[in-house]
Short mmCIF file of C-alpha atoms and ligand atoms in Angstrom, two decimals:
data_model
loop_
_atom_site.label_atom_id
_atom_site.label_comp_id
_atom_site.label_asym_id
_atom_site.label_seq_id
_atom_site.Cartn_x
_atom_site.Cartn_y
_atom_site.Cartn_z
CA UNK A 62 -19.29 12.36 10.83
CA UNK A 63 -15.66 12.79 11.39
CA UNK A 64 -13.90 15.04 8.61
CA UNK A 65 -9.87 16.25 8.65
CA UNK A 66 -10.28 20.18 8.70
CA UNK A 67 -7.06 21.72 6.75
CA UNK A 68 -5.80 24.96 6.57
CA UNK A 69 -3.04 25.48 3.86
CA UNK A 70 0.08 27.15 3.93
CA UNK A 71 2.28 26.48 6.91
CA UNK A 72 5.70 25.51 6.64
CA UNK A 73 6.76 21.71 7.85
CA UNK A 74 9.82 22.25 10.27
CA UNK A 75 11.19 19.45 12.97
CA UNK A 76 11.48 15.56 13.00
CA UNK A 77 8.99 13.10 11.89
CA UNK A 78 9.12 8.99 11.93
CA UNK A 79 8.03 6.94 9.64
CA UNK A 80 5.95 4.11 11.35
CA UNK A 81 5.62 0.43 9.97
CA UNK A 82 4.44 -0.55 6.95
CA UNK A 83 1.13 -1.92 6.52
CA UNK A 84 1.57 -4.00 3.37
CA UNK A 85 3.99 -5.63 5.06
CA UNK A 86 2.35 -6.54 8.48
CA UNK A 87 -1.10 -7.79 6.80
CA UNK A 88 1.10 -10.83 5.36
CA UNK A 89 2.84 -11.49 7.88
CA UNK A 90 -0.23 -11.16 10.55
CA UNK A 91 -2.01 -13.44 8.04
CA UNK A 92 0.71 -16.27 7.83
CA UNK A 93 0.01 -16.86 11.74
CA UNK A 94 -2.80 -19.31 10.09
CA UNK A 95 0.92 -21.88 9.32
CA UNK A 96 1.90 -21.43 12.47
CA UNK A 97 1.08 -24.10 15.45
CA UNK A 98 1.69 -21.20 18.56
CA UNK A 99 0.40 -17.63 18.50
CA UNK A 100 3.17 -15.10 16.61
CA UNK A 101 5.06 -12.08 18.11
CA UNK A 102 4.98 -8.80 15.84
CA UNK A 103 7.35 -5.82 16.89
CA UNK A 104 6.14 -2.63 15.43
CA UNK A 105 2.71 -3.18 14.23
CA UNK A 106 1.21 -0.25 12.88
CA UNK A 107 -2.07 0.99 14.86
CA UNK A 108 -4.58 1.42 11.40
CA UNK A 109 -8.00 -0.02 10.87
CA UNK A 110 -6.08 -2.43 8.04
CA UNK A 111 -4.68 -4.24 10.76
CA UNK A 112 -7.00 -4.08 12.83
CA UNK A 113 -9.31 -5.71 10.68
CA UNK A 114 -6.63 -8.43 9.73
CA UNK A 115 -6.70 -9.49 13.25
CA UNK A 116 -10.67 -9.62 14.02
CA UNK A 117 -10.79 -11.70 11.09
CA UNK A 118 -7.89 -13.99 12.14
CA UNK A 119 -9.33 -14.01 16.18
CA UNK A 120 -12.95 -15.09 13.75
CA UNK A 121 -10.84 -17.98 12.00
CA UNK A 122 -11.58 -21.33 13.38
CA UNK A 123 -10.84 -24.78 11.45
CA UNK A 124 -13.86 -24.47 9.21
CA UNK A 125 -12.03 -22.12 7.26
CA UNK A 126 -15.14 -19.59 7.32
CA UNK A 127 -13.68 -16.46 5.99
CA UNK A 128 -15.71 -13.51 7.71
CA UNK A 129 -18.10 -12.31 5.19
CA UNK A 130 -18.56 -8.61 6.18
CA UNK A 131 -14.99 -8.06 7.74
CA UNK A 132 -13.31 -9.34 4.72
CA UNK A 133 -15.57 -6.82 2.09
CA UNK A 134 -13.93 -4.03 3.83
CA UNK A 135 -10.47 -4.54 2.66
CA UNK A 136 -8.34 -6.41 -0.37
CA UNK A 137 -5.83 -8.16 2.17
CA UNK A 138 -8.56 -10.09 3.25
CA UNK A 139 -7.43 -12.57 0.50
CA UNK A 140 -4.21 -13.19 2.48
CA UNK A 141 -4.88 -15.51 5.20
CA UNK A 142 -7.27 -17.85 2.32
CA UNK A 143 -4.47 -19.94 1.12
CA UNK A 144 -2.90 -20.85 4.49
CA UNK A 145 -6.30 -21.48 5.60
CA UNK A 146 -7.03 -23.81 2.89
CA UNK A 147 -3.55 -25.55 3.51
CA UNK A 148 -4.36 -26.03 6.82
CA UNK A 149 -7.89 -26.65 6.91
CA UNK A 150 -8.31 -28.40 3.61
CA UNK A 151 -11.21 -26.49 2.95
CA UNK A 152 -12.13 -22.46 3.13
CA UNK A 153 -14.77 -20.55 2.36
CA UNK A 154 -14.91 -16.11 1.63
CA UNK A 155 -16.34 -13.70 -0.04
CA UNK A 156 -14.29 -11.35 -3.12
CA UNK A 157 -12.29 -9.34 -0.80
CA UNK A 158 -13.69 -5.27 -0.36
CA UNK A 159 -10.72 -2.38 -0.51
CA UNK A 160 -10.11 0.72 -2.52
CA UNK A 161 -11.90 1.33 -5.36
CA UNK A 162 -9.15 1.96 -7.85
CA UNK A 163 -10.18 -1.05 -10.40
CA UNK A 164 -11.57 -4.19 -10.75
CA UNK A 165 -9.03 -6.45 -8.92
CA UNK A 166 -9.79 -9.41 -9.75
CA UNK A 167 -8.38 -12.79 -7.98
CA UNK A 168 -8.07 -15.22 -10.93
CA UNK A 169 -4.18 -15.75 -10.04
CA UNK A 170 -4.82 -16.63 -6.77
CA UNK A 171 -7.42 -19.15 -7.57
CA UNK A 172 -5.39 -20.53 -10.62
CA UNK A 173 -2.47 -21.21 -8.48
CA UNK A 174 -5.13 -22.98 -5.72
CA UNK A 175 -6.21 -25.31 -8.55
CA UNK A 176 -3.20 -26.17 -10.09
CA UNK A 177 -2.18 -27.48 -6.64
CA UNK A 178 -5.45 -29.75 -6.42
CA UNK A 179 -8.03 -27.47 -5.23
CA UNK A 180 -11.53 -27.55 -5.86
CA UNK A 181 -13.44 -24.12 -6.33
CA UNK A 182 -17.06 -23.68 -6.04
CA UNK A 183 -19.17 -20.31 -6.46
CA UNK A 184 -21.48 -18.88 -5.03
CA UNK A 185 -23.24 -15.88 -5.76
CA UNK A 186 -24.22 -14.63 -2.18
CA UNK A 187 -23.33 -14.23 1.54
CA UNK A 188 -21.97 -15.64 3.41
CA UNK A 189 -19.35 -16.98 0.65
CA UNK A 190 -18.59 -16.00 -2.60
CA UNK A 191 -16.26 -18.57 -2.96
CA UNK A 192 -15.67 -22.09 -1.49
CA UNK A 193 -12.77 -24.20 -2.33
CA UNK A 194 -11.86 -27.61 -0.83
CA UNK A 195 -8.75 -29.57 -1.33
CA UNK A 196 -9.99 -33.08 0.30
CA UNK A 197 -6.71 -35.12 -1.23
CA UNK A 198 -4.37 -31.97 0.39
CA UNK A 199 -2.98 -29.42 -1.68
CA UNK A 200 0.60 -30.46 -3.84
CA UNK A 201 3.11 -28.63 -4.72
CA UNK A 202 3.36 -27.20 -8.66
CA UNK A 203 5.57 -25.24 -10.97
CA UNK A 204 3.27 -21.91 -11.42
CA UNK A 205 3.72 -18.89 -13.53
CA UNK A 206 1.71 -15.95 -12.38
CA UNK A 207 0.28 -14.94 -15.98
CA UNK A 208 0.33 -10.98 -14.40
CA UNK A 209 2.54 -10.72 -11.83
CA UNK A 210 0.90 -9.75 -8.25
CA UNK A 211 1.86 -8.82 -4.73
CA UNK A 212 -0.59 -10.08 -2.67
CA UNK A 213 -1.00 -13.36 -5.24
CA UNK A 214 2.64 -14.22 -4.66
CA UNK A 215 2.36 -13.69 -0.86
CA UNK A 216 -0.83 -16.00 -0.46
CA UNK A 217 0.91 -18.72 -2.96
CA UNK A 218 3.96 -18.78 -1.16
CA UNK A 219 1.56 -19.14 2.03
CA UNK A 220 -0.35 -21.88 0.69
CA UNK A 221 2.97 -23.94 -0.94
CA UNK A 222 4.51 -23.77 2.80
CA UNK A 223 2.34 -26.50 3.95
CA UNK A 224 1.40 -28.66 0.33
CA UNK A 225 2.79 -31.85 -0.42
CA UNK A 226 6.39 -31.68 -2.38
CA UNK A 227 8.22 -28.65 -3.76
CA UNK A 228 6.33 -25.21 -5.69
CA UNK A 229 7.71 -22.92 -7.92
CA UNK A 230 6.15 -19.94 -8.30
CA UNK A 231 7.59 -17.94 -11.32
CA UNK A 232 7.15 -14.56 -12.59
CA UNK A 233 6.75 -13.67 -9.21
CA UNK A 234 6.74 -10.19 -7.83
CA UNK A 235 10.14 -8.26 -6.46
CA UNK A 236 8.15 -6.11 -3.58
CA UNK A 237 10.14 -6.03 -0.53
CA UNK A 238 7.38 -7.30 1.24
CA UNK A 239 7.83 -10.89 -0.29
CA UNK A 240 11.49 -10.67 0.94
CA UNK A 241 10.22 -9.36 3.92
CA UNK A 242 7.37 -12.51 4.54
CA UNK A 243 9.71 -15.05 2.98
CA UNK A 244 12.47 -14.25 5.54
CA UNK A 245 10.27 -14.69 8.61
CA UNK A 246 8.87 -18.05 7.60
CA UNK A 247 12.47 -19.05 6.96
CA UNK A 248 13.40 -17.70 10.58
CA UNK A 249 10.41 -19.86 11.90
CA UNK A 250 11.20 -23.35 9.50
CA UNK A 251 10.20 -22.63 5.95
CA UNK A 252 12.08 -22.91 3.24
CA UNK A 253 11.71 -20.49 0.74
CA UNK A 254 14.13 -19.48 -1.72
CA UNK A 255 14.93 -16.98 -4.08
CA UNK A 256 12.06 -14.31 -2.52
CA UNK A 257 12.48 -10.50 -3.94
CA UNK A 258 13.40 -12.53 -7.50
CA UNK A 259 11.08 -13.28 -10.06
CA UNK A 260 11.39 -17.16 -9.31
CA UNK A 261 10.57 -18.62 -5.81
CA UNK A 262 11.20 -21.98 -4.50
CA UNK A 263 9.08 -23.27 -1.59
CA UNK A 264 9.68 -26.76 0.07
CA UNK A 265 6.20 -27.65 0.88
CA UNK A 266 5.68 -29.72 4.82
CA UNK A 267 2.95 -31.59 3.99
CA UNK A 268 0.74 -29.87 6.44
CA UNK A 269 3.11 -29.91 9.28
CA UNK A 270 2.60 -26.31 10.82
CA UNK A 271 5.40 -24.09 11.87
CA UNK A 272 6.70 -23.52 15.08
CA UNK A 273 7.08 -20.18 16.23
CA UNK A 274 10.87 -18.95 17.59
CA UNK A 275 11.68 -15.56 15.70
CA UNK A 276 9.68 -12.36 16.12
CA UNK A 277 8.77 -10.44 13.18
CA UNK A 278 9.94 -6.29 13.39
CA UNK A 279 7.82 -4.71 10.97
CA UNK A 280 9.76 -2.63 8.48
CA UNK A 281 8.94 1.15 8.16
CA UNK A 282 6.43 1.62 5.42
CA UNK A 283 7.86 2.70 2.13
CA UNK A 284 4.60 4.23 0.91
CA UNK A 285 4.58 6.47 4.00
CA UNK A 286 8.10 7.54 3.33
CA UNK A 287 7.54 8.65 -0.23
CA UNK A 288 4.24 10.43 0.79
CA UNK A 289 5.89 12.20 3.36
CA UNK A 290 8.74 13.25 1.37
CA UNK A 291 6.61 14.78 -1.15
CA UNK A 292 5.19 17.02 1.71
CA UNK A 293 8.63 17.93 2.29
CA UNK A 294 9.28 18.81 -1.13
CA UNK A 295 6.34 21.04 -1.11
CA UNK A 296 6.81 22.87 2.40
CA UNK A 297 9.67 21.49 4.36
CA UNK A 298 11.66 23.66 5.86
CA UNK A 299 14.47 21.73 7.89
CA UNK A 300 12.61 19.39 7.74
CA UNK A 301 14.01 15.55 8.93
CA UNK A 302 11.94 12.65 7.63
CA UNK A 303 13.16 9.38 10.01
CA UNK A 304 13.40 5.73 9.06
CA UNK A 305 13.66 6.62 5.29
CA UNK A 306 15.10 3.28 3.36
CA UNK A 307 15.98 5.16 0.72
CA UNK A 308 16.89 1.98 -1.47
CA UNK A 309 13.32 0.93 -1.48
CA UNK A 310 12.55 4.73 -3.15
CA UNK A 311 15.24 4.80 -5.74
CA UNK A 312 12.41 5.17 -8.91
CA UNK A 313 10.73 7.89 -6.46
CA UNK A 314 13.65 9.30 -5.56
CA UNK A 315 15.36 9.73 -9.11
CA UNK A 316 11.92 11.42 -10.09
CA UNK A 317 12.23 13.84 -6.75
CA UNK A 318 15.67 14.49 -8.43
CA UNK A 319 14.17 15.25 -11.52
CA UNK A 320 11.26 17.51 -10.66
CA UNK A 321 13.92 19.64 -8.80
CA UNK A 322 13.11 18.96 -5.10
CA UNK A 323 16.75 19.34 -3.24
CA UNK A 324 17.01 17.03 -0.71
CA UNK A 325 19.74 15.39 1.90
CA UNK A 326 19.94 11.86 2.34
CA UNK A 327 21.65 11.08 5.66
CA UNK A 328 21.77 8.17 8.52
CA UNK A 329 18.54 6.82 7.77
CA UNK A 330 16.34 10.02 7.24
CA UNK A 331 16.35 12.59 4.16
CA UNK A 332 16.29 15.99 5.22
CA UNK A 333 14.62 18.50 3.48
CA UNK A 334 16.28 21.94 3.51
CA UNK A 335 15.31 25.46 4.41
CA UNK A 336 16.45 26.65 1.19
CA UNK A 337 14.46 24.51 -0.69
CA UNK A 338 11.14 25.06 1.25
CA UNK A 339 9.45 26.56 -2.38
CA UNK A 340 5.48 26.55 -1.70
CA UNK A 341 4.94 29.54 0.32
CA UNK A 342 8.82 31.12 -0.71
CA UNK A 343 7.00 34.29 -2.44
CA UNK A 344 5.41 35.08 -5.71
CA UNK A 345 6.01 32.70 -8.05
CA UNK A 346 8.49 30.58 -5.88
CA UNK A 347 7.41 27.29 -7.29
CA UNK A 348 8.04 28.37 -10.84
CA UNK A 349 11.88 29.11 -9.78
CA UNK A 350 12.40 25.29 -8.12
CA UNK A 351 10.12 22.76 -9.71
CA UNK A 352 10.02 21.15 -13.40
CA UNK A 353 7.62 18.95 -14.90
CA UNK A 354 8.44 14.95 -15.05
CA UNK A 355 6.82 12.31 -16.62
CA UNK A 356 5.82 9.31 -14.32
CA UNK A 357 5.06 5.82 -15.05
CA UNK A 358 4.09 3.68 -12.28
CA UNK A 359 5.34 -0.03 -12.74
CA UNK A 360 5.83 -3.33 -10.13
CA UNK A 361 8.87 -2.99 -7.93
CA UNK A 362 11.46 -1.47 -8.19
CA UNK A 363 9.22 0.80 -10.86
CA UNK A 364 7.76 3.64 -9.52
CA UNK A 365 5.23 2.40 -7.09
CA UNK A 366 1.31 3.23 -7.64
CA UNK A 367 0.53 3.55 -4.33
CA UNK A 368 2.29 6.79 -4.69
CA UNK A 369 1.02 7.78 -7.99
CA UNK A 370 -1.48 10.32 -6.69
CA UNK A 371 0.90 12.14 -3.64
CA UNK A 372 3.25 12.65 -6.77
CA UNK A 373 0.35 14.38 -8.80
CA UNK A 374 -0.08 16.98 -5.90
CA UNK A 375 3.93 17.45 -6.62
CA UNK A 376 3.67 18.08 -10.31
CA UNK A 377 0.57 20.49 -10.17
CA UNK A 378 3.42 23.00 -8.77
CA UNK A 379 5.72 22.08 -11.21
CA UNK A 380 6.74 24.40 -14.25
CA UNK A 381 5.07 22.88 -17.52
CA UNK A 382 3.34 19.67 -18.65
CA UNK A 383 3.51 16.20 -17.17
CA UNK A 384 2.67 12.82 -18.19
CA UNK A 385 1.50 10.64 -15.58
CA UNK A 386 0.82 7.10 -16.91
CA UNK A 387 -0.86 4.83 -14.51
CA UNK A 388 -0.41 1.55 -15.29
CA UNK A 389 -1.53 -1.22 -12.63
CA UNK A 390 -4.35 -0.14 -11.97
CA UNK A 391 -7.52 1.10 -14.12
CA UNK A 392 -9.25 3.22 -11.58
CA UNK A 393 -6.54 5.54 -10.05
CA UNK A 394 -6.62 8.22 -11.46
CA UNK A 395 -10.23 9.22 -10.35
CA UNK A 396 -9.43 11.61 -7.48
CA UNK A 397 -8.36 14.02 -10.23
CA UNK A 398 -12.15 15.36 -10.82
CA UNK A 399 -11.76 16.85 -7.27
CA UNK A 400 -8.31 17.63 -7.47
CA UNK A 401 -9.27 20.43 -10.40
CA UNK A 402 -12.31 21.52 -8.45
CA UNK A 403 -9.24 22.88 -5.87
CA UNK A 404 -7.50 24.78 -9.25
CA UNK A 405 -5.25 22.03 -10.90
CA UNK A 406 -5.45 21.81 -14.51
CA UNK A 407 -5.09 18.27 -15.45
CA UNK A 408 -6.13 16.39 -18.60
CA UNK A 409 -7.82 12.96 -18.26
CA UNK A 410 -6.74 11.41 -21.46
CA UNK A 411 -8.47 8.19 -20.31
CA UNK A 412 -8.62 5.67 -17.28
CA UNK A 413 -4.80 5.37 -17.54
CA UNK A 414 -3.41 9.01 -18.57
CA UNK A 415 -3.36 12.37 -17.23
CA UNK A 416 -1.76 15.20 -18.03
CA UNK A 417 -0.80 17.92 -15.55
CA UNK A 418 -0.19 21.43 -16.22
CA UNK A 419 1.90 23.42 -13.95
CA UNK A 420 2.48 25.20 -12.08
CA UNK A 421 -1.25 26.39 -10.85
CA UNK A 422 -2.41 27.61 -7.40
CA UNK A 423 -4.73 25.12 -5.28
CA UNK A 424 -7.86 26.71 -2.68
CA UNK A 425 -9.33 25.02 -0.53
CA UNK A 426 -12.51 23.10 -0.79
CA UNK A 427 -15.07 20.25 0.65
CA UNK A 428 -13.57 16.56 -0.75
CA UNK A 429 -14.29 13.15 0.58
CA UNK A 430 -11.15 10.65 0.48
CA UNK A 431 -11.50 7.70 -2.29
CA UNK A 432 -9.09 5.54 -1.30
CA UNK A 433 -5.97 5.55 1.41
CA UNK A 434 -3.37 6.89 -1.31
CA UNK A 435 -5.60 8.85 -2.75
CA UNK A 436 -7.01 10.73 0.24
CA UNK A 437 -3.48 11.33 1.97
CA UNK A 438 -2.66 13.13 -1.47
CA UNK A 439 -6.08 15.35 -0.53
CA UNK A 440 -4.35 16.02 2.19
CA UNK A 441 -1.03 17.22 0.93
CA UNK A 442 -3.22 19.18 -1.62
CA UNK A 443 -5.13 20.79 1.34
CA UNK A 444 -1.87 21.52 3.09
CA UNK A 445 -0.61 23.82 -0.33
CA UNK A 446 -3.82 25.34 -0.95
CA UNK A 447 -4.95 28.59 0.13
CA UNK A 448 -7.80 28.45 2.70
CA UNK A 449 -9.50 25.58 4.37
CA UNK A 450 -9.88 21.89 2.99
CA UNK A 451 -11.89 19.45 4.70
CA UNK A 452 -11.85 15.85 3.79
CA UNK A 453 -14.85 13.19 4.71
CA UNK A 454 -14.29 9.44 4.78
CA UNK A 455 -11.39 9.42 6.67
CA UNK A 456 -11.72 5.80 7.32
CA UNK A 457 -10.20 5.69 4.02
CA UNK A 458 -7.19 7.30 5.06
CA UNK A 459 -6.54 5.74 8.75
CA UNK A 460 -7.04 2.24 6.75
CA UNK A 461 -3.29 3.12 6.06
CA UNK A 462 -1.59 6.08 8.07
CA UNK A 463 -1.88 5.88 12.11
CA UNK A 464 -2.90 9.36 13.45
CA UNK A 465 -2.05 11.07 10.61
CA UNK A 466 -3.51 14.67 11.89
CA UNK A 467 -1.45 14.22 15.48
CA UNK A 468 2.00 13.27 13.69
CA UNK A 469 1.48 16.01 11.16
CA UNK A 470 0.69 19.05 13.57
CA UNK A 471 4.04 17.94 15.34
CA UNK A 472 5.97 19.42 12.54
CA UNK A 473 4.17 22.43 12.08
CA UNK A 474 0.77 21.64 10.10
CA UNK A 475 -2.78 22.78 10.63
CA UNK A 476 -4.76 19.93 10.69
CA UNK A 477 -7.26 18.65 12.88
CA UNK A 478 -10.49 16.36 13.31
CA UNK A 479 -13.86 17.71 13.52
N1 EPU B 4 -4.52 -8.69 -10.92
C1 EPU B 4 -5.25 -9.54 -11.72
N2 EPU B 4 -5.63 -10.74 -11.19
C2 EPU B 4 -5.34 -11.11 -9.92
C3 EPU B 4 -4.60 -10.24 -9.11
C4 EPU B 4 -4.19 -9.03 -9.64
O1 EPU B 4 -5.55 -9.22 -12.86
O2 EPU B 4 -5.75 -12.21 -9.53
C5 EPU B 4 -4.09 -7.39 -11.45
C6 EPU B 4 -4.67 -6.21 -10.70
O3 EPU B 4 -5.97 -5.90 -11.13
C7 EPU B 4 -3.66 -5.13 -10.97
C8 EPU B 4 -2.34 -5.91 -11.05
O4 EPU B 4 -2.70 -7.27 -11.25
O5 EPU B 4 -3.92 -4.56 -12.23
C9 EPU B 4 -1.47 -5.82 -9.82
O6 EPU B 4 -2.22 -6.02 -8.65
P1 EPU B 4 -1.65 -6.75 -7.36
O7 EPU B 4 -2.35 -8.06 -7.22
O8 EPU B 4 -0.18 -6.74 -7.38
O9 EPU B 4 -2.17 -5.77 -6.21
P2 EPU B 4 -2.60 -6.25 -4.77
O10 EPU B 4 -1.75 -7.38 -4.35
O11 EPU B 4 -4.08 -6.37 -4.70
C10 EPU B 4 -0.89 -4.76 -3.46
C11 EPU B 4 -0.98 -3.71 -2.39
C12 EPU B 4 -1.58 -2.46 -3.01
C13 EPU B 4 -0.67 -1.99 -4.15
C14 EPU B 4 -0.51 -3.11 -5.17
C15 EPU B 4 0.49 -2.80 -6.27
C16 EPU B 4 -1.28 -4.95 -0.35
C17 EPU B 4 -2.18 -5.37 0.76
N3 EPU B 4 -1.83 -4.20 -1.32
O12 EPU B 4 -2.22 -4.96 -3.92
O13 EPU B 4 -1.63 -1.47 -2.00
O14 EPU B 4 -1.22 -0.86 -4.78
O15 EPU B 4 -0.04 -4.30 -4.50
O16 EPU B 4 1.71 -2.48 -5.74
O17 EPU B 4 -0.09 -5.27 -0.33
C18 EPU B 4 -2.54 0.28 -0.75
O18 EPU B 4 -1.75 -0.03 0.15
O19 EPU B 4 -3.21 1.35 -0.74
C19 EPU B 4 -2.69 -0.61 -1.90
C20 EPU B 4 -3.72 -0.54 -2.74
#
């Protein structure tokens, strides 16, 4: 079995890129099913996520049939279900797989789907879990997400493209990736309005398909970015960090600020400094540069989940006690068992809350990654801790970051496969 084999304690010097972001390729791969010609994507990321998004499109024919066992290996399976019911009138998948960081339910989605006219049926095995049919067509509605989601408002916005009349979806999510889907649709014949707001405003076509003219350029991903800079925080040492959109990290980068990481923003990248390279610096150097921070994850632009558990690793060097409040989902804060095997001391107050005491020294140990977010924070953990860290599951982790160990030995880290 293939494990990441760490050895901690080597500073991160040189130039690293920040490659395209995977939450907002899967929608954009998965709103091929409006279009009448094959797509064009610039940048895709190379990671099993989206890889899997496109064996179960290429498996997509017009009986809607949702791949049963490709779909239970990741939550943007859901994606492509609402343009294939629009188009198809009928589809039929199972509850979509993913990280295990809750329950994750998909009532929104199928509230929306029978507000417009669907029909939902359930089943309790394979090869469908669900089945929904929309035999008069699908029309469009005014629909308030009762909890706001990402993925919800991308399929909705999917399906409204080709119903009958004009959707509203409110209480909608502000996620650059909406902005991000909602402008290539345009560039290709939708109209949306009033994506990366809470109210969106989709003229449906009545099942007219789109016609393909306007490539989509994938974005970088923001979730690498922050995860990155973090490592940089922790052991950068001139370190460069490129296509860095800083203004989808101002929450993150305020905290950064706040914790005491000094850092450069500049043309696109944020530097991290020699003289602020703190985890190896000497006895005690962490003490001298980093304070504790309470951190409340929140929708967009809140302080974003995904990098919830990266930011952990931060505050376990930082001088005194931290809050961290999790609050979209239940289950993420379950890597933190393992994370005090390596030496943290950190409080689970329940499913939500943890408190971190800093600063404490890390060692190396045997872990096995969760989830994506969750096992690249293993490996910024490993990559501060004295001795060797190996991490199993990496399918976890290359769900989401494309040769991780390759891009991270280029700046100076000792990491490899086994
Ligand atoms: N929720 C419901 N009912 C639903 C849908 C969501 O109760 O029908 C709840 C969830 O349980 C959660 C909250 O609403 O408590 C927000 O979940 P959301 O639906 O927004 O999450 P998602 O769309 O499944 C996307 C990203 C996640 C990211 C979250 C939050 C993609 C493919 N996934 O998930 O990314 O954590 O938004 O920002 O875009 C990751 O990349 O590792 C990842 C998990």
């Amino acid at each position: 079995m293939t494990k990441f084999l760490i050895k901690g304690g080597r500073a991160l010097e040189g130039e690293i890129e920040i490659n395209g972001s995977k939450n907002a390729a899967l929608p954009v791969l998965a709103s091929s099913v409006l279009f009448k010609e094959k797509i064009e994507i610039e940048n895709l990321p190379n990671i099993e996520d989206v890889k899997r998004m496109q064996e179960l499109l290429d498996k997509l024919d017009a009986d809607g049939r949702i791949d049963y066992e490709i779909a239970k290996k990741f939550r943007a399976s859901i994606l492509p279900v609402g343009a294939a019911l629009a188009r198809f009138g009928k589809v039929a998948f199972p509850h979509p797989g993913g990280c295990v960081i809750g329950e994750r339910p998909i009532d929104v989605f199928l509230d929306g789907w029978k507000i417009m006219g669907a029909k939902t049926k359930l089943s309790k095995s394979a090869p469908a879990d669900y089945e929904i049919t929309a035999p008069e067509g699908l029309f469009g509605v005014d629909y308030t997400f009762k909890i706001p989601s990402v993925t919800g408002t991308e399929a909705l916005i999917m399906t409204a493209v080709l119903a009958k009349g004009t959707t509203i979806l409110r209480n909608a999510v502000l996620e650059p990736e909406i902005k991000y889907l909602a402008d290539f649709l345009n560039a290709n014949g939708a109209q949306i309005a009033g994506a990366g707001t809470t109210t969106i405003k989709i003229e449906g076509r009545s099942g007219k398909l789109l016609n393909y003219s306007t490539r989509f350029i994938v974005p970088p991903d923001r979730i690498e970015a922050g995860s990155f800079a973090i490592l940089g925080a922790l052991l950068g040492k001139n370190l460069r960090i490129k296509n860095f959109v800083a203004g989808e990290l101002s929450t993150f980068l305020v905290l950064l600020f706040n914790v005491g990481v000094e850092y450069v923003l500049e043309n696109n990248s944020i530097i991290f400094p020699a003289k602020g390279w703190s985890a190896f610096g000497g006895k005690d150097a962490y003490k001298k540069t980093l304070r504790a921070s309470n951190v409340t994850t929140k929708e967009f632009p809140g302080f974003p989940t995904d990098l919830q558990a990266p930011f952990t690793i931060l505050l376990t060097q930082a001088e005194g006690q931290s809050l961290v409040h999790e609050t979209v989902f239940e289950g993420r804060l379950n890597y933190i068992q393992d994370l005090n095997k390596m030496g943290s001391r950190i409080t689970l107050c329940d499913p939500h809350r943890a408190i971190v005491y800093g600063p404490t020294k890390l060692s190396g140990r045997a872990l096995e990654s969760p989830d994506i977010r969750a096992g690249l924070a293993f490996i910024i953990a490993g990559l501060i801790a004295s001795g060797e860290t190996s991490i199993g599951n990496i399918y976890q982790i290359e769900r989401g970051y494309e040769n991780i160990d390759y891009r991270l030995r280029s700046i100076g880290a000792d990491i490899k496969q086994i």
